[in-house]
Amino acid sequence: MKTIFITAGHHNRDSGAIGNGYQENVLTKELRDLITSKLREIACLKIWNDNDDDTLSQVIAKINKVATADDFLLEIHFDSDERISASGTTALVASGAREKSKDFAGQLAGDVAAIVGITNRGVKSETESNRGRLGILHTKASSCLLEVAFISNHSDMEKYQQYKEPLALAIATTIRDTMLKY
Ligand SMILES: [Zn+2]
């Protein structure tokens, strides 16, 4: 049975970005749990979540032990920029990612743009991100690192808070449909 890995960016030892009264690791854990519970309601899939006390390298090591090329992975983040006007959602994939990873990422960015009502910045390669190579995108699973919205943008966060429940359901539906398709 295929596994969907749904992980929260940053975990307990690293707050991630901070903005508009929000802390990234609190948002990522909340959305991971919302998506996971919606997915349990609509599909019978093997779901793997990260442990909040693990570091990123521990999470990657655990996934590497069990992931196969049939599996999918979604890691959740929130973007941040010094320019408070920066807005929208971005789906990052590995450099040289498989077509099914790009398809998955495109669907996820489309879900956020449509439901939260923010700009779709599209699917981008990790080489276009400010960190260059993202280890979480290099397990055997077909993977997407979703930068849901800008924590530094007041309007993005207001809309996200308003629509996070239907967004979690839409993402759960995309995960189910993607895993049925491939
Ligand atoms: Zn992040």
PDB file of C-alpha atoms and ligand atoms in Angstrom:
ATOM      1  CA  MET A   1       0.000   0.000   0.000  1.00  0.00           C
ATOM      2  CA  LYS A   2       1.305   3.431  -0.942  1.00  0.00           C
ATOM      3  CA  THR A   3       2.113   5.879   1.839  1.00  0.00           C
ATOM      4  CA  ILE A   4       1.499   9.614   1.990  1.00  0.00           C
ATOM      5  CA  PHE A   5       4.053  11.403   4.144  1.00  0.00           C
ATOM      6  CA  ILE A   6       2.628  14.679   5.490  1.00  0.00           C
ATOM      7  CA  THR A   7       5.172  16.665   7.450  1.00  0.00           C
ATOM      8  CA  ALA A   8       5.239  20.045   9.188  1.00  0.00           C
ATOM      9  CA  GLY A   9       8.139  22.364   8.378  1.00  0.00           C
ATOM     10  CA  HIS A  10      10.366  23.396  11.307  1.00  0.00           C
ATOM     11  CA  HIS A  11       9.132  21.277  14.271  1.00  0.00           C
ATOM     12  CA  ASN A  12       9.603  22.135  17.914  1.00  0.00           C
ATOM     13  CA  ARG A  13      13.232  23.211  18.006  1.00  0.00           C
ATOM     14  CA  ASP A  14      12.951  25.752  15.202  1.00  0.00           C
ATOM     15  CA  SER A  15      10.165  28.323  15.033  1.00  0.00           C
ATOM     16  CA  GLY A  16      10.649  29.051  11.327  1.00  0.00           C
ATOM     17  CA  ALA A  17       9.486  32.478  10.161  1.00  0.00           C
ATOM     18  CA  ILE A  18       7.555  34.865  12.378  1.00  0.00           C
ATOM     19  CA  GLY A  19       5.107  37.518  11.205  1.00  0.00           C
ATOM     20  CA  ASN A  20       1.751  39.146  11.867  1.00  0.00           C
ATOM     21  CA  GLY A  21       1.574  37.507  15.286  1.00  0.00           C
ATOM     22  CA  TYR A  22       2.130  34.020  13.837  1.00  0.00           C
ATOM     23  CA  GLN A  23       4.929  31.517  14.206  1.00  0.00           C
ATOM     24  CA  GLU A  24       5.568  29.259  11.210  1.00  0.00           C
ATOM     25  CA  ASN A  25       6.043  25.964  13.086  1.00  0.00           C
ATOM     26  CA  VAL A  26       2.712  26.423  14.894  1.00  0.00           C
ATOM     27  CA  LEU A  27       0.926  26.981  11.562  1.00  0.00           C
ATOM     28  CA  THR A  28       2.622  24.053   9.829  1.00  0.00           C
ATOM     29  CA  LYS A  29       1.784  21.581  12.604  1.00  0.00           C
ATOM     30  CA  GLU A  30      -1.829  22.754  12.688  1.00  0.00           C
ATOM     31  CA  LEU A  31      -2.310  22.433   8.912  1.00  0.00           C
ATOM     32  CA  ARG A  32      -0.559  19.022   8.838  1.00  0.00           C
ATOM     33  CA  ASP A  33      -3.002  17.782  11.472  1.00  0.00           C
ATOM     34  CA  LEU A  34      -6.028  19.296   9.712  1.00  0.00           C
ATOM     35  CA  ILE A  35      -5.103  17.693   6.373  1.00  0.00           C
ATOM     36  CA  THR A  36      -4.407  14.377   8.090  1.00  0.00           C
ATOM     37  CA  SER A  37      -7.787  14.289   9.817  1.00  0.00           C
ATOM     38  CA  LYS A  38      -9.661  15.270   6.615  1.00  0.00           C
ATOM     39  CA  LEU A  39      -7.760  12.592   4.692  1.00  0.00           C
ATOM     40  CA  ARG A  40      -8.717   9.940   7.253  1.00  0.00           C
ATOM     41  CA  GLU A  41     -12.379  10.906   6.697  1.00  0.00           C
ATOM     42  CA  ILE A  42     -12.331  10.633   2.906  1.00  0.00           C
ATOM     43  CA  ALA A  43      -9.820   7.882   2.096  1.00  0.00           C
ATOM     44  CA  CYS A  44      -8.215   4.738   3.370  1.00  0.00           C
ATOM     45  CA  LEU A  45      -4.545   5.508   2.909  1.00  0.00           C
ATOM     46  CA  LYS A  46      -1.423   4.833   4.867  1.00  0.00           C
ATOM     47  CA  ILE A  47      -0.550   8.216   6.391  1.00  0.00           C
ATOM     48  CA  TRP A  48       2.828   8.956   7.973  1.00  0.00           C
ATOM     49  CA  ASN A  49       3.303  12.110  10.065  1.00  0.00           C
ATOM     50  CA  ASP A  50       6.538  13.449  11.484  1.00  0.00           C
ATOM     51  CA  ASN A  51       7.237  13.599  15.204  1.00  0.00           C
ATOM     52  CA  ASP A  52       7.237  17.214  16.443  1.00  0.00           C
ATOM     53  CA  ASP A  53      10.291  16.631  18.628  1.00  0.00           C
ATOM     54  CA  ASP A  54      12.453  15.396  15.759  1.00  0.00           C
ATOM     55  CA  THR A  55      14.887  17.592  13.890  1.00  0.00           C
ATOM     56  CA  LEU A  56      14.595  17.869  10.108  1.00  0.00           C
ATOM     57  CA  SER A  57      17.516  15.480   9.617  1.00  0.00           C
ATOM     58  CA  GLN A  58      15.893  12.913  11.924  1.00  0.00           C
ATOM     59  CA  VAL A  59      12.633  13.184   9.971  1.00  0.00           C
ATOM     60  CA  ILE A  60      14.459  12.718   6.653  1.00  0.00           C
ATOM     61  CA  ALA A  61      16.389   9.717   8.035  1.00  0.00           C
ATOM     62  CA  LYS A  62      13.159   8.046   9.214  1.00  0.00           C
ATOM     63  CA  ILE A  63      11.433   8.653   5.856  1.00  0.00           C
ATOM     64  CA  ASN A  64      14.464   7.354   3.963  1.00  0.00           C
ATOM     65  CA  LYS A  65      14.186   4.037   5.781  1.00  0.00           C
ATOM     66  CA  VAL A  66      10.658   3.350   4.554  1.00  0.00           C
ATOM     67  CA  ALA A  67       9.800   5.468   1.484  1.00  0.00           C
ATOM     68  CA  THR A  68       9.463   3.972  -1.990  1.00  0.00           C
ATOM     69  CA  ALA A  69       8.997   5.547  -5.427  1.00  0.00           C
ATOM     70  CA  ASP A  70       5.262   4.726  -5.202  1.00  0.00           C
ATOM     71  CA  ASP A  71       4.831   7.031  -2.205  1.00  0.00           C
ATOM     72  CA  PHE A  72       4.063  10.744  -2.048  1.00  0.00           C
ATOM     73  CA  LEU A  73       5.262  13.411   0.365  1.00  0.00           C
ATOM     74  CA  LEU A  74       3.928  16.834   1.270  1.00  0.00           C
ATOM     75  CA  GLU A  75       5.950  19.136   3.519  1.00  0.00           C
ATOM     76  CA  ILE A  76       4.159  22.272   4.701  1.00  0.00           C
ATOM     77  CA  HIS A  77       5.796  25.684   5.073  1.00  0.00           C
ATOM     78  CA  PHE A  78       4.834  29.333   5.091  1.00  0.00           C
ATOM     79  CA  ASP A  79       6.866  31.819   3.087  1.00  0.00           C
ATOM     80  CA  SER A  80       8.369  35.048   4.355  1.00  0.00           C
ATOM     81  CA  ASP A  81       9.827  38.131   2.713  1.00  0.00           C
ATOM     82  CA  GLU A  82      11.185  41.489   3.858  1.00  0.00           C
ATOM     83  CA  ARG A  83       8.796  43.122   1.373  1.00  0.00           C
ATOM     84  CA  ILE A  84       5.472  42.845   3.158  1.00  0.00           C
ATOM     85  CA  SER A  85       3.688  43.087  -0.198  1.00  0.00           C
ATOM     86  CA  ALA A  86       5.066  39.645  -1.264  1.00  0.00           C
ATOM     87  CA  SER A  87       2.038  37.344  -1.526  1.00  0.00           C
ATOM     88  CA  GLY A  88       0.866  34.014  -2.855  1.00  0.00           C
ATOM     89  CA  THR A  89       1.497  30.304  -2.800  1.00  0.00           C
ATOM     90  CA  THR A  90       4.473  28.387  -4.234  1.00  0.00           C
ATOM     91  CA  ALA A  91       4.953  24.635  -4.706  1.00  0.00           C
ATOM     92  CA  LEU A  92       8.610  23.588  -4.711  1.00  0.00           C
ATOM     93  CA  VAL A  93       9.848  20.338  -6.235  1.00  0.00           C
ATOM     94  CA  ALA A  94      13.309  18.781  -6.491  1.00  0.00           C
ATOM     95  CA  SER A  95      15.542  19.747  -9.359  1.00  0.00           C
ATOM     96  CA  GLY A  96      14.881  16.999 -11.951  1.00  0.00           C
ATOM     97  CA  ALA A  97      11.642  15.947 -10.194  1.00  0.00           C
ATOM     98  CA  ARG A  98       9.429  13.250 -11.746  1.00  0.00           C
ATOM     99  CA  GLU A  99       6.373  14.326 -13.745  1.00  0.00           C
ATOM    100  CA  LYS A 100       4.075  12.981 -11.013  1.00  0.00           C
ATOM    101  CA  SER A 101       5.777  15.201  -8.416  1.00  0.00           C
ATOM    102  CA  LYS A 102       5.258  18.238 -10.651  1.00  0.00           C
ATOM    103  CA  ASP A 103       1.631  17.258 -11.268  1.00  0.00           C
ATOM    104  CA  PHE A 104       1.038  16.834  -7.503  1.00  0.00           C
ATOM    105  CA  ALA A 105       2.712  20.190  -6.771  1.00  0.00           C
ATOM    106  CA  GLY A 106       0.700  21.975  -9.476  1.00  0.00           C
ATOM    107  CA  GLN A 107      -2.568  20.642  -8.066  1.00  0.00           C
ATOM    108  CA  LEU A 108      -1.636  21.727  -4.527  1.00  0.00           C
ATOM    109  CA  ALA A 109      -0.701  25.275  -5.534  1.00  0.00           C
ATOM    110  CA  GLY A 110      -3.951  25.432  -7.531  1.00  0.00           C
ATOM    111  CA  ASP A 111      -5.948  24.356  -4.463  1.00  0.00           C
ATOM    112  CA  VAL A 112      -4.438  27.092  -2.288  1.00  0.00           C
ATOM    113  CA  ALA A 113      -4.853  29.808  -4.926  1.00  0.00           C
ATOM    114  CA  ALA A 114      -8.478  28.870  -5.593  1.00  0.00           C
ATOM    115  CA  ILE A 115      -9.622  28.396  -2.016  1.00  0.00           C
ATOM    116  CA  VAL A 116      -7.582  30.950  -0.086  1.00  0.00           C
ATOM    117  CA  GLY A 117      -7.840  33.426  -2.971  1.00  0.00           C
ATOM    118  CA  ILE A 118      -4.161  34.378  -3.304  1.00  0.00           C
ATOM    119  CA  THR A 119      -1.771  34.441  -6.279  1.00  0.00           C
ATOM    120  CA  ASN A 120      -0.559  31.145  -7.678  1.00  0.00           C
ATOM    121  CA  ARG A 121       3.214  31.609  -7.959  1.00  0.00           C
ATOM    122  CA  GLY A 122       3.326  28.142  -9.499  1.00  0.00           C
ATOM    123  CA  VAL A 123       5.575  25.105  -9.342  1.00  0.00           C
ATOM    124  CA  LYS A 124       9.232  25.993  -8.915  1.00  0.00           C
ATOM    125  CA  SER A 125      12.415  23.986  -8.690  1.00  0.00           C
ATOM    126  CA  GLU A 126      14.275  23.969  -5.382  1.00  0.00           C
ATOM    127  CA  THR A 127      17.123  25.740  -7.194  1.00  0.00           C
ATOM    128  CA  GLU A 128      14.864  28.808  -7.403  1.00  0.00           C
ATOM    129  CA  SER A 129      14.339  28.782  -3.606  1.00  0.00           C
ATOM    130  CA  ASN A 130      16.681  30.707  -1.348  1.00  0.00           C
ATOM    131  CA  ARG A 131      18.070  27.507   0.189  1.00  0.00           C
ATOM    132  CA  GLY A 132      19.032  25.827  -3.089  1.00  0.00           C
ATOM    133  CA  ARG A 133      18.802  22.130  -2.204  1.00  0.00           C
ATOM    134  CA  LEU A 134      16.015  20.923   0.068  1.00  0.00           C
ATOM    135  CA  GLY A 135      16.803  17.550   1.665  1.00  0.00           C
ATOM    136  CA  ILE A 136      13.165  16.681   2.300  1.00  0.00           C
ATOM    137  CA  LEU A 137      12.587  16.637  -1.500  1.00  0.00           C
ATOM    138  CA  HIS A 138      15.237  13.927  -1.983  1.00  0.00           C
ATOM    139  CA  THR A 139      13.743  10.821  -0.378  1.00  0.00           C
ATOM    140  CA  LYS A 140      12.357   8.152  -2.757  1.00  0.00           C
ATOM    141  CA  ALA A 141       8.819   9.565  -2.498  1.00  0.00           C
ATOM    142  CA  SER A 142       7.361  11.963  -5.108  1.00  0.00           C
ATOM    143  CA  SER A 143       7.505  15.172  -3.149  1.00  0.00           C
ATOM    144  CA  CYS A 144       6.291  18.738  -2.860  1.00  0.00           C
ATOM    145  CA  LEU A 145       7.297  21.430  -0.381  1.00  0.00           C
ATOM    146  CA  LEU A 146       4.293  23.740  -0.278  1.00  0.00           C
ATOM    147  CA  GLU A 147       4.844  27.345   0.773  1.00  0.00           C
ATOM    148  CA  VAL A 148       1.172  27.893   1.565  1.00  0.00           C
ATOM    149  CA  ALA A 149       1.125  31.698   1.890  1.00  0.00           C
ATOM    150  CA  PHE A 150       3.315  34.536   3.155  1.00  0.00           C
ATOM    151  CA  ILE A 151       3.414  34.783   6.947  1.00  0.00           C
ATOM    152  CA  SER A 152       4.848  38.268   6.367  1.00  0.00           C
ATOM    153  CA  ASN A 153       1.750  39.359   4.436  1.00  0.00           C
ATOM    154  CA  HIS A 154      -1.182  40.439   6.592  1.00  0.00           C
ATOM    155  CA  SER A 155      -3.809  39.806   3.921  1.00  0.00           C
ATOM    156  CA  ASP A 156      -2.452  36.324   3.041  1.00  0.00           C
ATOM    157  CA  MET A 157      -2.669  35.339   6.695  1.00  0.00           C
ATOM    158  CA  GLU A 158      -6.147  36.748   7.188  1.00  0.00           C
ATOM    159  CA  LYS A 159      -7.454  34.812   4.185  1.00  0.00           C
ATOM    160  CA  TYR A 160      -5.589  31.680   5.179  1.00  0.00           C
ATOM    161  CA  GLN A 161      -7.126  31.737   8.673  1.00  0.00           C
ATOM    162  CA  GLN A 162     -10.559  32.197   7.157  1.00  0.00           C
ATOM    163  CA  TYR A 163     -10.257  29.313   4.689  1.00  0.00           C
ATOM    164  CA  LYS A 164      -7.893  26.809   6.319  1.00  0.00           C
ATOM    165  CA  GLU A 165     -10.632  24.220   6.950  1.00  0.00           C
ATOM    166  CA  PRO A 166     -11.906  24.002   3.337  1.00  0.00           C
ATOM    167  CA  LEU A 167      -8.269  24.232   2.199  1.00  0.00           C
ATOM    168  CA  ALA A 168      -7.336  21.193   4.299  1.00  0.00           C
ATOM    169  CA  LEU A 169     -10.225  19.262   2.734  1.00  0.00           C
ATOM    170  CA  ALA A 170      -9.185  20.284  -0.797  1.00  0.00           C
ATOM    171  CA  ILE A 171      -5.576  19.243  -0.167  1.00  0.00           C
ATOM    172  CA  ALA A 172      -6.727  15.923   1.318  1.00  0.00           C
ATOM    173  CA  THR A 173      -8.838  15.378  -1.820  1.00  0.00           C
ATOM    174  CA  THR A 174      -5.879  16.172  -4.078  1.00  0.00           C
ATOM    175  CA  ILE A 175      -3.712  13.701  -2.150  1.00  0.00           C
ATOM    176  CA  ARG A 176      -6.357  10.981  -2.479  1.00  0.00           C
ATOM    177  CA  ASP A 177      -6.922  11.612  -6.186  1.00  0.00           C
ATOM    178  CA  THR A 178      -3.204  11.849  -6.974  1.00  0.00           C
ATOM    179  CA  MET A 179      -2.489   8.568  -5.228  1.00  0.00           C
ATOM    180  CA  LEU A 180      -5.335   6.874  -7.106  1.00  0.00           C
ATOM    181  CA  LYS A 181      -4.089   8.272 -10.414  1.00  0.00           C
ATOM    182  CA  TYR A 182      -0.478   7.039 -10.123  1.00  0.00           C
TER     183      TYR A 182
HETATM  184 ZN    ZN B   1       9.622  27.232   6.359  1.00  0.00          ZN
END
